[in-house]
Coordinates of C-alpha atoms in Angstrom, one line a residue:
M1 CA 106.3 -41.4 60.5
K2 CA 104.8 -43.8 63.2
K3 CA 100.9 -43.5 62.0
N4 CA 97.9 -44.6 65.3
V5 CA 94.9 -45.3 65.1
S6 CA 92.6 -44.8 67.5
I7 CA 89.4 -47.4 69.1
P8 CA 86.9 -45.1 68.4
F9 CA 88.0 -44.6 65.5
L10 CA 88.0 -48.3 64.1
I11 CA 85.2 -48.8 65.6
T12 CA 83.3 -47.0 63.1
G13 CA 85.5 -47.5 60.1
I14 CA 84.5 -51.2 61.2
L15 CA 80.6 -50.2 61.2
F16 CA 80.8 -48.7 58.2
V17 CA 81.4 -51.3 56.0
V18 CA 80.0 -53.1 57.8
C19 CA 76.2 -51.6 56.7
L20 CA 77.3 -51.0 52.7
I21 CA 77.2 -54.8 52.9
I22 CA 74.1 -55.2 54.8
S23 CA 72.7 -53.5 52.5
N24 CA 73.6 -55.0 50.0
L25 CA 72.0 -58.5 51.3
L26 CA 68.4 -56.4 52.9
A27 CA 68.1 -54.2 49.2
T28 CA 67.3 -57.9 47.8
K29 CA 64.4 -57.4 49.8
I30 CA 61.2 -55.3 47.7
V31 CA 59.3 -53.9 50.9
Q32 CA 55.7 -51.2 50.7
V33 CA 54.5 -49.0 52.9
G34 CA 51.1 -47.5 51.7
Q35 CA 51.7 -46.3 48.3
I36 CA 56.2 -45.7 49.0
T37 CA 58.0 -48.6 47.4
T38 CA 61.6 -49.3 48.3
T39 CA 63.9 -51.9 49.2
A40 CA 65.0 -53.2 53.3
A41 CA 68.4 -51.5 52.9
L42 CA 66.3 -48.0 53.4
L43 CA 66.6 -49.4 56.8
V44 CA 70.5 -49.8 57.1
F45 CA 72.1 -47.2 54.3
P46 CA 71.1 -44.2 55.7
I47 CA 73.7 -45.3 58.8
A48 CA 76.3 -45.0 56.3
Y49 CA 76.0 -41.0 55.2
I50 CA 75.3 -40.6 59.1
I51 CA 78.9 -42.3 59.7
N52 CA 80.3 -40.3 57.1
D53 CA 79.8 -37.3 58.5
C54 CA 80.8 -38.2 62.3
M55 CA 83.9 -39.5 60.0
V56 CA 84.7 -36.1 58.8
E57 CA 83.2 -34.2 61.9
I58 CA 85.5 -36.2 64.3
W59 CA 88.9 -37.1 61.9
G60 CA 88.3 -35.0 58.6
Y61 CA 88.4 -35.6 55.2
K62 CA 91.6 -37.5 54.9
K63 CA 89.9 -39.9 57.1
A64 CA 86.8 -40.5 56.5
R65 CA 87.8 -40.7 51.8
L66 CA 90.2 -43.4 53.9
I67 CA 87.0 -45.6 55.2
I68 CA 85.0 -44.8 52.1
W69 CA 87.6 -46.5 50.3
T70 CA 87.3 -49.0 52.1
G71 CA 84.1 -49.3 52.4
F72 CA 84.4 -49.9 48.5
L73 CA 86.4 -52.1 48.0
M74 CA 85.3 -54.9 50.8
N75 CA 82.2 -54.7 49.5
L76 CA 83.7 -55.6 46.1
L77 CA 85.2 -58.3 48.1
F78 CA 82.1 -59.1 49.1
V79 CA 80.4 -59.4 46.1
G80 CA 82.9 -60.9 44.2
F81 CA 82.9 -64.4 46.5
T82 CA 79.2 -64.1 46.3
Q83 CA 79.7 -64.5 42.9
L84 CA 82.7 -66.7 42.8
A85 CA 79.6 -69.3 45.5
I86 CA 77.4 -68.8 43.4
L87 CA 79.5 -70.6 40.5
L88 CA 80.4 -73.4 42.5
P89 CA 78.1 -76.7 42.2
A90 CA 75.8 -77.2 44.9
A91 CA 75.3 -80.6 47.0
S92 CA 72.8 -82.8 45.1
Y93 CA 70.4 -82.9 48.1
W94 CA 70.7 -78.6 48.9
E95 CA 67.5 -77.2 48.2
G96 CA 68.4 -74.3 48.6
D97 CA 70.5 -72.9 45.7
A98 CA 68.0 -70.6 43.6
A99 CA 66.8 -68.6 46.8
F100 CA 71.0 -68.0 47.7
A101 CA 71.7 -67.7 44.0
F102 CA 68.4 -65.4 43.9
V103 CA 69.4 -63.2 47.6
F104 CA 73.6 -62.9 46.6
G105 CA 73.2 -62.8 42.3
L106 CA 72.8 -59.0 42.2
G107 CA 73.7 -58.3 38.9
P108 CA 75.9 -56.5 37.3
R109 CA 74.2 -53.3 36.5
I110 CA 72.9 -53.1 39.6
V111 CA 76.0 -53.7 41.1
A112 CA 77.7 -51.3 39.0
A113 CA 74.8 -48.4 39.6
S114 CA 75.2 -49.1 43.8
F115 CA 79.1 -48.3 43.4
C116 CA 79.2 -45.5 40.9
A117 CA 76.6 -44.1 43.1
F118 CA 78.4 -44.7 46.3
L119 CA 81.5 -43.4 45.8
A120 CA 80.0 -39.7 44.2
G121 CA 77.5 -39.3 46.6
S122 CA 79.5 -40.4 50.1
F123 CA 82.7 -38.3 49.0
L124 CA 80.7 -35.2 47.8
N125 CA 78.8 -35.9 51.3
A126 CA 82.6 -35.1 52.8
Y127 CA 83.1 -33.0 50.9
I128 CA 79.7 -30.5 51.5
M129 CA 80.6 -31.6 55.3
S130 CA 83.9 -30.7 55.9
R131 CA 83.9 -27.2 54.6
M132 CA 80.8 -25.7 55.8
K133 CA 81.9 -27.3 59.2
M134 CA 85.3 -25.0 57.8
A135 CA 83.1 -21.9 57.0
S136 CA 80.5 -21.8 59.9
K137 CA 83.9 -22.6 62.4
G138 CA 82.5 -25.9 63.1
K139 CA 79.1 -24.7 64.6
H140 CA 76.1 -26.0 63.1
F141 CA 76.1 -29.6 63.1
S142 CA 72.7 -30.4 63.1
V143 CA 72.8 -27.9 59.6
R144 CA 75.6 -29.4 58.5
A145 CA 74.5 -33.0 58.7
I146 CA 71.4 -32.6 57.1
V147 CA 72.3 -30.2 54.4
S148 CA 75.3 -33.3 53.5
T149 CA 72.9 -35.8 53.7
L150 CA 70.5 -34.3 51.0
A151 CA 72.9 -33.9 49.1
G152 CA 75.1 -37.1 49.0
E153 CA 71.9 -39.4 49.6
G154 CA 70.7 -37.0 46.2
V155 CA 73.0 -37.6 44.1
D156 CA 72.9 -41.4 45.4
S157 CA 69.4 -42.1 44.3
F158 CA 69.2 -39.9 41.2
I159 CA 73.1 -41.6 39.9
F160 CA 71.4 -45.2 40.8
F161 CA 68.4 -45.4 40.1
P162 CA 68.9 -44.5 35.9
I163 CA 72.0 -46.9 36.4
A164 CA 70.3 -49.3 36.7
F165 CA 67.2 -49.6 35.7
F166 CA 66.9 -47.3 32.8
G167 CA 65.5 -48.7 29.6
I168 CA 62.8 -50.4 32.1
L169 CA 61.4 -48.0 33.9
G170 CA 60.2 -44.5 32.8
W171 CA 62.3 -41.6 33.2
K172 CA 58.8 -40.5 35.0
E173 CA 59.4 -43.7 37.5
L174 CA 62.8 -43.3 37.8
I175 CA 62.9 -39.4 38.7
W176 CA 59.6 -40.9 41.5
M177 CA 61.3 -42.8 42.9
A178 CA 65.3 -40.7 43.4
V179 CA 63.5 -37.6 44.8
T180 CA 61.6 -40.0 47.6
Q181 CA 65.1 -42.5 48.4
A182 CA 66.5 -39.2 49.1
I183 CA 63.6 -37.6 51.1
L184 CA 63.1 -40.8 53.1
K185 CA 66.8 -41.9 53.5
S186 CA 67.7 -38.2 54.3
L187 CA 64.6 -37.9 56.8
Y188 CA 65.9 -41.2 58.4
E189 CA 69.0 -38.9 59.1
V190 CA 67.0 -36.5 60.4
M191 CA 65.0 -38.3 63.4
I192 CA 67.8 -40.6 64.9
L193 CA 69.9 -36.8 64.8
P194 CA 70.1 -36.1 68.6
V195 CA 71.7 -39.3 68.9
T196 CA 74.0 -38.2 66.2
V197 CA 74.6 -35.9 68.2
C198 CA 75.3 -36.9 71.1
V199 CA 77.3 -39.4 69.9
V200 CA 80.1 -36.9 68.0
N201 CA 80.2 -34.7 71.3
R202 CA 81.2 -38.3 72.8
V203 CA 83.3 -39.5 70.9
K204 CA 85.1 -35.7 70.7
K205 CA 85.6 -35.8 74.1
I206 CA 87.1 -39.5 74.8
D207 CA 89.1 -39.6 71.7
Q208 CA 90.4 -35.6 72.1
S209 CA 90.0 -35.3 68.1
D210 CA 88.3 -32.5 66.5
T211 CA 89.8 -31.3 63.2
Y212 CA 89.1 -29.3 60.9
D213 CA 90.3 -29.6 57.3
N214 CA 92.2 -26.8 55.8
D215 CA 95.2 -26.9 53.2
V216 CA 93.5 -30.5 52.5
S217 CA 93.4 -31.7 48.5
F218 CA 89.9 -32.9 48.5
N219 CA 91.0 -35.6 45.5
P220 CA 89.4 -37.9 46.1
F221 CA 91.3 -40.3 44.1
K222 CA 94.9 -38.9 47.0
I223 CA 94.4 -42.3 49.1
S224 CA 98.5 -41.9 49.5
E225 CA 98.0 -38.7 52.0
L226 CA 96.2 -39.9 55.6

């Protein structure tokens, strides 16, 4: 049976993947605002969770599952090629090899932490968003978006920091960083929620889609079900 993909869905999926790859690059810069220390990835990574919410709200959990795995695989491809580029010998006259390796040479531990946290947080976000939509009969999108994002971002942070920095930072610092990251990322969504609501409503009208995940398997590995 032929499966059609709408232009809004295609654009949304591409934007999701691009945001994930950009966040990997921006994560190499540590920024500090007052007493808060974070990475520059905070600028773009929460957008991936907002897109996740929109994806589930409009096209349902099955389509969100497809895009989450696509984002994971494209990130894996990106990391693989950057590591290969680092291994290639630099030209004798080029002085940027050390800087290039610093920006793109994410350690295996950081990469593993990022991938595990992303998958767990993204699927939890999608699951909660879908379940709450069915329970509320499609009402209260703003509340559902905030609750699902807070849960997803929380799990993301509490998986990433212990895996990435255990043995380097103490448990107190790890917990504080995880809590701070989850709160900041969730506040990001709250701030731009009016824009998110407008976009969701507009896309629903354009695409004529408002999916409810009745009788859908929430198994994150059941990618054959599209």
